[in-house]
Amino acid sequence: MSRWEPNARGRLEQAALELYAERGFDQTTVADIAQRAGLTERTYFRHFADKREVLFSGQDALTELLAHTIEQAPAGVAPLAVVGRALSAFGAVLDGRRDHARRRQDIVDANPSLQERELIKLALLTDAMAHALVRRGVAAPAAHLAAEVGMAVFKVAFERWVRADTTDGLTTVVETTLAELPGLQD
Amino acid sequence: MSRWEPNARGRLEQAALELYAERGFDQTTVADIAQRAGLTERTYFRHFADKREVLFSGQDALTELLAHTIEQAPAGVAPLAVVGRALSAFGAVLDGRRDHARRRQDIVDANPSLQERELIKLALLTDAMAHALVRRGVAAPAAHLAAEVGMAVFKVAFERWVRADTTDGLTTVVETTLAELPGLQD
């Protein structure tokens, strides 16, 4: 085993995605993933805390993107519209990678423990958005409500996009889904 | 050990709540819980699938309550308002039990694996609400959006209620939180 491990993280992610799809999440071990990637278990655990984390890479960058987008939005934009901008930026990260997103989502949807992990990751992003809104002067109760409602809209938009035959990008689906909100209230 | 085990379920729930609060979730075993309740581990596993489930009793009754409230709402009420009625009914179940809800929430908030379990339980309730809306004729995309947004509002309302010094009941807090939604959009 070479000490030189170029793109070990990406190789482990790819190997995990393949094996989880082929054998199922429960039937795959970290040893299997490391072997498929041509790396050691020790290398795996240097990058990921457990068997689930390999499917949730990029959380820190995403947190930063959402917070930054919210902080940079022009003054005077309504809280939920500010959150909408952040979630459109989130959508832009996934646009053009729908096949990958769909394969990953099939794996997550098939396993309750992965669904649980996904939900807490989204909850952490929600908290980050709420805190960013507070930093731009939105009162904490309104900030939390806007962040939670925005994430609810994003979940629905993501589901529509990842499962649909539409050619619309996720950014567009986020915007159209958010625009449906007033119609549900009257 | 007597074969006669009156209210075993409730005794196990009470014992778990006490021990999780006293020692922490990770430091408590199912054997500890059974012993505190004066029951056997075998009895525990007859009632609960794992160490977490004991904190999430009543999911079936709650699912039924939400679905029933949505199905019985008068015709012509907007989807999000129908969901609001269901969540007010959810709130009524907890009203008058805030001390208990707060102690339980302190335990959940201190443990990521309990937070994950809680989030998936709420996601299952969200799905049940969406399906009930579809049964009353709401188009599936609107139904899912209304259910997700409604649950987002409920999460915020619950957090306000369980942490607040207000004397308002959760039912009232759900209604006032839902009424804040239009103000976040303009």
CSV table of C-alpha atoms in Angstrom, one decimal:
chain,number,residue,atom,x,y,z
A,1,MET,CA,0.0,0.0,0.0
A,2,SER,CA,1.5,3.3,-1.1
A,3,ARG,CA,1.7,6.1,1.3
A,4,TRP,CA,0.8,8.4,-1.6
A,5,GLU,CA,-3.0,8.5,-1.7
A,6,PRO,CA,-4.1,11.1,-4.2
A,7,ASN,CA,-7.8,12.1,-3.7
A,8,ALA,CA,-8.3,9.4,-1.1
A,9,ARG,CA,-11.5,11.2,0.1
A,10,GLY,CA,-13.1,11.2,-3.4
A,11,ARG,CA,-12.1,7.6,-4.0
A,12,LEU,CA,-13.7,6.5,-0.8
A,13,GLU,CA,-16.9,8.4,-1.5
A,14,GLN,CA,-17.1,6.8,-5.0
A,15,ALA,CA,-16.4,3.3,-3.7
A,16,ALA,CA,-19.0,3.7,-0.9
A,17,LEU,CA,-21.6,4.9,-3.4
A,18,GLU,CA,-21.0,1.9,-5.7
A,19,LEU,CA,-21.0,-0.7,-2.9
A,20,TYR,CA,-24.1,0.7,-1.1
A,21,ALA,CA,-25.9,0.6,-4.4
A,22,GLU,CA,-24.7,-2.9,-5.3
A,23,ARG,CA,-25.0,-4.7,-2.0
A,24,GLY,CA,-27.0,-2.4,0.2
A,25,PHE,CA,-25.8,-0.2,3.1
A,26,ASP,CA,-26.1,-2.8,5.8
A,27,GLN,CA,-24.2,-5.5,3.8
A,28,THR,CA,-21.2,-3.2,3.2
A,29,THR,CA,-18.3,-2.8,5.7
A,30,VAL,CA,-15.8,-0.1,5.9
A,31,ALA,CA,-13.2,-2.7,5.0
A,32,ASP,CA,-15.1,-3.4,1.7
A,33,ILE,CA,-15.1,0.3,0.9
A,34,ALA,CA,-11.4,0.8,1.7
A,35,GLN,CA,-10.5,-2.3,-0.4
A,36,ARG,CA,-12.6,-1.1,-3.4
A,37,ALA,CA,-10.9,2.3,-3.2
A,38,GLY,CA,-7.5,0.7,-2.9
A,39,LEU,CA,-6.9,2.2,0.5
A,40,THR,CA,-6.8,1.1,4.1
A,41,GLU,CA,-9.5,1.2,6.8
A,42,ARG,CA,-7.2,3.5,8.7
A,43,THR,CA,-7.3,5.9,5.9
A,44,TYR,CA,-11.1,5.7,5.8
A,45,PHE,CA,-11.4,6.7,9.4
A,46,ARG,CA,-8.9,9.5,8.9
A,47,HIS,CA,-11.6,11.0,6.6
A,48,PHE,CA,-14.9,9.8,7.9
A,49,ALA,CA,-16.1,9.2,11.5
A,50,ASP,CA,-18.4,6.2,10.6
A,51,LYS,CA,-20.0,4.3,7.8
A,52,ARG,CA,-22.7,6.9,7.2
A,53,GLU,CA,-20.5,10.1,7.0
A,54,VAL,CA,-19.0,9.1,3.7
A,55,LEU,CA,-22.4,10.0,2.1
A,56,PHE,CA,-22.5,13.5,3.7
A,57,SER,CA,-19.3,15.1,2.6
A,58,GLY,CA,-19.2,18.9,2.0
A,59,GLN,CA,-21.3,19.9,5.1
A,60,ASP,CA,-18.8,22.5,6.2
A,61,ALA,CA,-18.6,24.1,2.7
A,62,LEU,CA,-22.4,24.1,2.4
A,63,THR,CA,-22.8,25.7,5.9
A,64,GLU,CA,-20.4,28.4,4.8
A,65,LEU,CA,-22.1,29.0,1.5
A,66,LEU,CA,-25.6,29.4,3.1
A,67,ALA,CA,-24.3,31.7,5.9
A,68,HIS,CA,-22.3,33.8,3.4
A,69,THR,CA,-25.2,34.2,1.0
A,70,ILE,CA,-27.5,35.3,3.7
A,71,GLU,CA,-25.0,37.8,5.2
A,72,GLN,CA,-24.3,39.3,1.7
A,73,ALA,CA,-28.0,39.7,0.7
A,74,PRO,CA,-29.0,43.4,0.2
A,75,ALA,CA,-30.7,45.1,3.1
A,76,GLY,CA,-34.4,45.3,3.0
A,77,VAL,CA,-35.0,41.8,1.5
A,78,ALA,CA,-37.6,39.9,3.5
A,79,PRO,CA,-36.3,37.1,5.7
A,80,LEU,CA,-37.8,34.2,3.8
A,81,ALA,CA,-36.6,35.7,0.5
A,82,VAL,CA,-33.1,36.0,2.0
A,83,VAL,CA,-33.3,32.3,2.9
A,84,GLY,CA,-34.5,31.6,-0.6
A,85,ARG,CA,-31.4,33.1,-2.0
A,86,ALA,CA,-29.2,30.9,0.1
A,87,LEU,CA,-31.2,27.8,-0.9
A,88,SER,CA,-30.9,28.7,-4.6
A,89,ALA,CA,-27.1,28.9,-4.0
A,90,PHE,CA,-27.4,25.4,-2.5
A,91,GLY,CA,-29.3,24.3,-5.5
A,92,ALA,CA,-26.7,25.6,-7.8
A,93,VAL,CA,-24.1,23.3,-6.2
A,94,LEU,CA,-26.2,20.3,-7.2
A,95,ASP,CA,-27.4,21.5,-10.6
A,96,GLY,CA,-25.8,19.4,-13.3
A,97,ARG,CA,-25.2,16.5,-10.9
A,98,ARG,CA,-28.7,15.1,-10.9
A,99,ASP,CA,-27.8,11.6,-11.8
A,100,HIS,CA,-25.3,11.5,-9.0
A,101,ALA,CA,-27.8,13.1,-6.6
A,102,ARG,CA,-30.4,10.5,-7.6
A,103,ARG,CA,-28.2,7.5,-7.0
A,104,ARG,CA,-27.2,8.9,-3.7
A,105,GLN,CA,-30.8,9.6,-2.7
A,106,ASP,CA,-31.9,6.1,-3.6
A,107,ILE,CA,-29.3,4.8,-1.1
A,108,VAL,CA,-30.4,7.2,1.6
A,109,ASP,CA,-34.1,6.5,1.1
A,110,ALA,CA,-33.6,2.8,1.4
A,111,ASN,CA,-32.0,3.0,4.9
A,112,PRO,CA,-33.7,4.6,8.0
A,113,SER,CA,-30.3,5.2,9.7
A,114,LEU,CA,-29.1,7.2,6.7
A,115,GLN,CA,-32.4,9.1,6.6
A,116,GLU,CA,-31.9,10.0,10.2
A,117,ARG,CA,-28.3,11.2,9.5
A,118,GLU,CA,-29.6,13.3,6.5
A,119,LEU,CA,-32.3,14.9,8.6
A,120,ILE,CA,-29.8,16.0,11.3
A,121,LYS,CA,-27.4,17.4,8.6
A,122,LEU,CA,-30.3,19.5,7.2
A,123,ALA,CA,-31.2,20.6,10.7
A,124,LEU,CA,-27.7,21.8,11.3
A,125,LEU,CA,-27.8,23.8,8.0
A,126,THR,CA,-31.1,25.2,9.2
A,127,ASP,CA,-29.5,26.4,12.4
A,128,ALA,CA,-26.7,28.0,10.5
A,129,MET,CA,-29.1,29.9,8.3
A,130,ALA,CA,-31.0,31.1,11.4
A,131,HIS,CA,-27.8,32.4,13.0
A,132,ALA,CA,-26.8,34.2,9.8
A,133,LEU,CA,-30.2,35.9,9.7
A,134,VAL,CA,-29.7,37.0,13.3
A,135,ARG,CA,-26.3,38.5,12.3
A,136,ARG,CA,-28.1,40.6,9.7
A,137,GLY,CA,-30.5,41.9,12.3
A,138,VAL,CA,-33.5,39.7,12.0
A,139,ALA,CA,-35.1,39.0,15.4
A,140,ALA,CA,-34.3,35.5,16.6
A,141,PRO,CA,-37.9,34.1,16.6
A,142,ALA,CA,-38.5,35.3,13.0
A,143,ALA,CA,-35.0,34.1,12.0
A,144,HIS,CA,-35.7,30.6,13.2
A,145,LEU,CA,-39.1,30.4,11.6
A,146,ALA,CA,-37.8,31.7,8.3
A,147,ALA,CA,-34.9,29.2,8.3
A,148,GLU,CA,-37.1,26.2,9.2
A,149,VAL,CA,-39.8,27.1,6.7
A,150,GLY,CA,-37.1,27.7,4.0
A,151,MET,CA,-35.6,24.3,4.6
A,152,ALA,CA,-39.0,22.7,4.4
A,153,VAL,CA,-39.4,24.3,1.0
A,154,PHE,CA,-36.0,23.2,0.0
A,155,LYS,CA,-36.7,19.5,0.9
A,156,VAL,CA,-39.8,19.5,-1.2
A,157,ALA,CA,-38.0,21.3,-4.1
A,158,PHE,CA,-35.1,18.8,-3.9
A,159,GLU,CA,-37.5,15.8,-4.0
A,160,ARG,CA,-39.3,17.3,-7.0
A,161,TRP,CA,-36.1,17.9,-8.8
A,162,VAL,CA,-34.3,14.6,-8.0
A,163,ARG,CA,-37.3,12.5,-9.0
A,164,ALA,CA,-38.7,14.5,-11.9
A,165,ASP,CA,-38.2,14.3,-15.6
A,166,THR,CA,-38.2,18.1,-15.8
A,167,THR,CA,-35.2,19.8,-17.3
A,168,ASP,CA,-35.5,22.6,-14.8
A,169,GLY,CA,-32.5,23.1,-12.6
A,170,LEU,CA,-32.8,22.8,-8.9
A,171,THR,CA,-32.2,26.5,-8.5
A,172,THR,CA,-35.4,27.2,-10.6
A,173,VAL,CA,-37.4,24.5,-8.7
A,174,VAL,CA,-36.4,26.1,-5.4
A,175,GLU,CA,-37.7,29.5,-6.6
A,176,THR,CA,-41.0,28.2,-8.1
A,177,THR,CA,-41.7,26.1,-4.9
A,178,LEU,CA,-41.1,29.1,-2.7
A,179,ALA,CA,-43.5,31.1,-4.8
A,180,GLU,CA,-46.2,28.5,-4.2
A,181,LEU,CA,-46.3,29.3,-0.4
A,182,PRO,CA,-48.8,32.2,-0.4
A,183,GLY,CA,-51.2,30.1,-2.4
A,184,LEU,CA,-51.3,27.5,0.4
A,185,GLN,CA,-52.5,30.0,2.9
A,186,ASP,CA,-55.7,31.3,1.4
B,1,MET,CA,-40.3,-11.5,39.2
B,2,SER,CA,-44.1,-11.5,39.0
B,3,ARG,CA,-45.8,-12.4,35.7
B,4,TRP,CA,-48.3,-9.7,36.5
B,5,GLU,CA,-46.9,-6.4,35.1
B,6,PRO,CA,-49.4,-3.6,35.4
B,7,ASN,CA,-48.6,-0.6,33.2
B,8,ALA,CA,-45.2,-2.0,32.2
B,9,ARG,CA,-44.9,0.4,29.3
B,10,GLY,CA,-45.5,3.5,31.4
B,11,ARG,CA,-43.1,2.3,34.1
B,12,LEU,CA,-40.4,1.7,31.6
B,13,GLU,CA,-40.9,5.1,30.1
B,14,GLN,CA,-40.8,6.8,33.5
B,15,ALA,CA,-37.6,4.8,34.5
B,16,ALA,CA,-35.9,5.6,31.2
B,17,LEU,CA,-36.7,9.3,31.6
B,18,GLU,CA,-35.3,9.3,35.1
B,19,LEU,CA,-32.1,7.4,34.3
B,20,TYR,CA,-31.4,9.4,31.1
B,21,ALA,CA,-31.7,12.6,33.1
B,22,GLU,CA,-29.6,11.3,36.0
B,23,ARG,CA,-26.8,9.5,34.2
B,24,GLY,CA,-27.1,10.5,30.5
B,25,PHE,CA,-28.4,8.4,27.6
B,26,ASP,CA,-25.1,6.8,26.7
B,27,GLN,CA,-24.4,5.7,30.3
B,28,THR,CA,-27.7,4.0,30.7
B,29,THR,CA,-28.4,0.4,29.6
B,30,VAL,CA,-31.7,-1.3,28.9
B,31,ALA,CA,-30.9,-3.6,31.9
B,32,ASP,CA,-30.7,-0.4,34.1
B,33,ILE,CA,-34.1,0.8,32.9
B,34,ALA,CA,-35.7,-2.6,33.4
B,35,GLN,CA,-34.3,-2.9,36.9
B,36,ARG,CA,-35.4,0.6,37.9
B,37,ALA,CA,-38.9,-0.3,36.6
B,38,GLY,CA,-38.9,-3.6,38.5
B,39,LEU,CA,-39.2,-5.5,35.2
B,40,THR,CA,-37.0,-7.7,33.0
B,41,GLU,CA,-35.0,-6.8,29.8
B,42,ARG,CA,-37.2,-9.2,28.0
B,43,THR,CA,-40.3,-7.2,29.0
B,44,TYR,CA,-38.5,-4.0,27.8
B,45,PHE,CA,-37.9,-5.4,24.3
B,46,ARG,CA,-41.5,-6.6,24.1
B,47,HIS,CA,-42.5,-3.0,24.3
B,48,PHE,CA,-39.6,-1.1,22.6
B,49,ALA,CA,-37.3,-2.0,19.8
B,50,ASP,CA,-34.2,-0.3,21.2
B,51,LYS,CA,-32.9,2.1,23.8
B,52,ARG,CA,-34.1,5.2,21.9
B,53,GLU,CA,-37.7,4.1,21.2
B,54,VAL,CA,-38.8,4.4,24.8
B,55,LEU,CA,-38.7,8.2,24.4
B,56,PHE,CA,-40.9,8.1,21.3
B,57,SER,CA,-44.1,6.4,22.5
B,58,GLY,CA,-47.4,7.3,21.1
B,59,GLN,CA,-46.3,7.7,17.4
B,60,ASP,CA,-49.2,5.6,16.1
B,61,ALA,CA,-51.8,7.5,18.0
B,62,LEU,CA,-50.3,10.8,16.9
B,63,THR,CA,-50.3,9.8,13.3
B,64,GLU,CA,-53.9,8.8,13.6
B,65,LEU,CA,-54.8,12.1,15.3
B,66,LEU,CA,-53.1,14.2,12.6
B,67,ALA,CA,-54.6,12.2,9.7
B,68,HIS,CA,-58.1,12.2,11.2
B,69,THR,CA,-58.1,16.0,12.0
B,70,ILE,CA,-57.0,16.7,8.4
B,71,GLU,CA,-59.7,14.4,6.9
B,72,GLN,CA,-62.4,15.9,9.1
B,73,ALA,CA,-61.6,19.6,8.4
B,74,PRO,CA,-64.4,21.4,6.5
B,75,ALA,CA,-64.2,21.7,2.7
B,76,GLY,CA,-62.7,24.9,1.4
B,77,VAL,CA,-60.2,25.4,4.1
B,78,ALA,CA,-56.7,26.2,2.6
B,79,PRO,CA,-54.2,23.4,2.8
B,80,LEU,CA,-51.8,25.1,5.2
B,81,ALA,CA,-54.8,26.0,7.5
B,82,VAL,CA,-55.9,22.4,7.5
B,83,VAL,CA,-52.4,21.4,8.5
B,84,GLY,CA,-52.6,24.1,11.2
B,85,ARG,CA,-55.7,22.5,12.7
B,86,ALA,CA,-53.9,19.1,12.8
B,87,LEU,CA,-50.9,20.7,14.5
B,88,SER,CA,-53.1,22.5,17.0
B,89,ALA,CA,-54.6,19.1,17.9
B,90,PHE,CA,-51.0,17.8,18.3
B,91,GLY,CA,-50.4,20.8,20.6
B,92,ALA,CA,-53.5,20.0,22.7
B,93,VAL,CA,-52.0,16.6,23.5
B,94,LEU,CA,-49.0,18.2,25.0
B,95,ASP,CA,-50.7,21.2,26.7
B,96,GLY,CA,-50.6,20.8,30.5
B,97,ARG,CA,-47.6,18.5,30.3
B,98,ARG,CA,-44.9,21.1,29.7
B,99,ASP,CA,-42.6,20.1,32.6
B,100,HIS,CA,-42.6,16.6,31.3
B,101,ALA,CA,-42.0,17.7,27.7
B,102,ARG,CA,-39.1,20.0,28.8
B,103,ARG,CA,-37.4,17.2,30.8
B,104,ARG,CA,-37.7,14.9,27.8
B,105,GLN,CA,-36.5,17.5,25.4
B,106,ASP,CA,-33.4,18.2,27.5
B,107,ILE,CA,-32.5,14.5,27.1
B,108,VAL,CA,-33.1,14.5,23.4
B,109,ASP,CA,-31.2,17.8,22.8
B,110,ALA,CA,-28.2,16.4,24.7
B,111,ASN,CA,-27.8,13.4,22.4
B,112,PRO,CA,-27.3,13.5,18.6
B,113,SER,CA,-28.6,10.0,18.1
B,114,LEU,CA,-31.9,10.9,19.9
B,115,GLN,CA,-32.1,14.1,17.8
B,116,GLU,CA,-31.8,11.9,14.7
B,117,ARG,CA,-34.6,9.6,15.9
B,118,GLU,CA,-36.8,12.6,16.8
B,119,LEU,CA,-36.3,14.1,13.3
B,120,ILE,CA,-37.3,10.9,11.5
B,121,LYS,CA,-40.4,10.5,13.7
B,122,LEU,CA,-41.5,14.1,12.8
B,123,ALA,CA,-40.7,13.3,9.1
B,124,LEU,CA,-43.1,10.3,9.3
B,125,LEU,CA,-45.8,12.5,10.8
B,126,THR,CA,-45.2,14.9,8.0
B,127,ASP,CA,-45.7,12.2,5.4
B,128,ALA,CA,-48.9,11.1,7.2
B,129,MET,CA,-50.2,14.7,7.0
B,130,ALA,CA,-49.4,14.9,3.3
B,131,HIS,CA,-51.2,11.7,2.5
B,132,ALA,CA,-54.2,12.8,4.5
B,133,LEU,CA,-54.3,16.1,2.5
B,134,VAL,CA,-54.2,14.0,-0.8
B,135,ARG,CA,-57.1,12.0,0.5
B,136,ARG,CA,-59.1,15.2,0.8
B,137,GLY,CA,-58.3,16.1,-2.8
B,138,VAL,CA,-55.3,18.4,-2.5
B,139,ALA,CA,-52.8,17.8,-5.3
B,140,ALA,CA,-49.8,15.8,-4.2
B,141,PRO,CA,-47.2,18.6,-4.8
B,142,ALA,CA,-49.2,21.1,-2.8
B,143,ALA,CA,-50.0,18.5,-0.1
B,144,HIS,CA,-46.3,17.7,0.5
B,145,LEU,CA,-45.4,21.4,0.6
B,146,ALA,CA,-48.1,22.3,3.0
B,147,ALA,CA,-47.2,19.3,5.3
B,148,GLU,CA,-43.5,20.1,5.3
B,149,VAL,CA,-44.0,23.8,5.9
B,150,GLY,CA,-46.6,23.1,8.6
B,151,MET,CA,-44.2,20.8,10.4
B,152,ALA,CA,-41.5,23.5,10.2
B,153,VAL,CA,-43.9,25.9,11.9
B,154,PHE,CA,-44.7,23.3,14.5
B,155,LYS,CA,-41.0,22.7,15.3
B,156,VAL,CA,-40.5,26.4,15.9
B,157,ALA,CA,-43.7,26.7,17.9
B,158,PHE,CA,-42.8,23.7,20.1
B,159,GLU,CA,-39.3,25.1,20.8
B,160,ARG,CA,-40.9,28.5,21.8
B,161,TRP,CA,-43.4,26.8,24.0
B,162,VAL,CA,-41.1,24.3,25.7
B,163,ARG,CA,-38.4,26.9,26.5
B,164,ALA,CA,-40.6,29.9,27.2
B,165,ASP,CA,-41.9,31.3,30.5
B,166,THR,CA,-45.2,32.2,28.7
B,167,THR,CA,-48.4,30.8,30.1
B,168,ASP,CA,-49.7,30.3,26.5
B,169,GLY,CA,-50.6,26.8,25.6
B,170,LEU,CA,-48.9,25.1,22.7
B,171,THR,CA,-52.1,25.2,20.8
B,172,THR,CA,-52.0,29.0,20.9
B,173,VAL,CA,-48.3,29.2,20.1
B,174,VAL,CA,-48.9,27.0,17.0
B,175,GLU,CA,-51.6,29.4,15.8
B,176,THR,CA,-49.6,32.6,16.5
B,177,THR,CA,-46.5,31.1,14.8
B,178,LEU,CA,-48.4,30.1,11.7
B,179,ALA,CA,-49.9,33.6,11.6
B,180,GLU,CA,-46.3,35.0,11.3
B,181,LEU,CA,-45.7,33.3,8.0
B,182,PRO,CA,-47.0,36.0,5.7
B,183,GLY,CA,-44.9,38.6,7.4
B,184,LEU,CA,-41.7,36.8,6.6
B,185,GLN,CA,-42.5,36.9,2.9
B,186,ASP,CA,-42.8,40.7,2.2
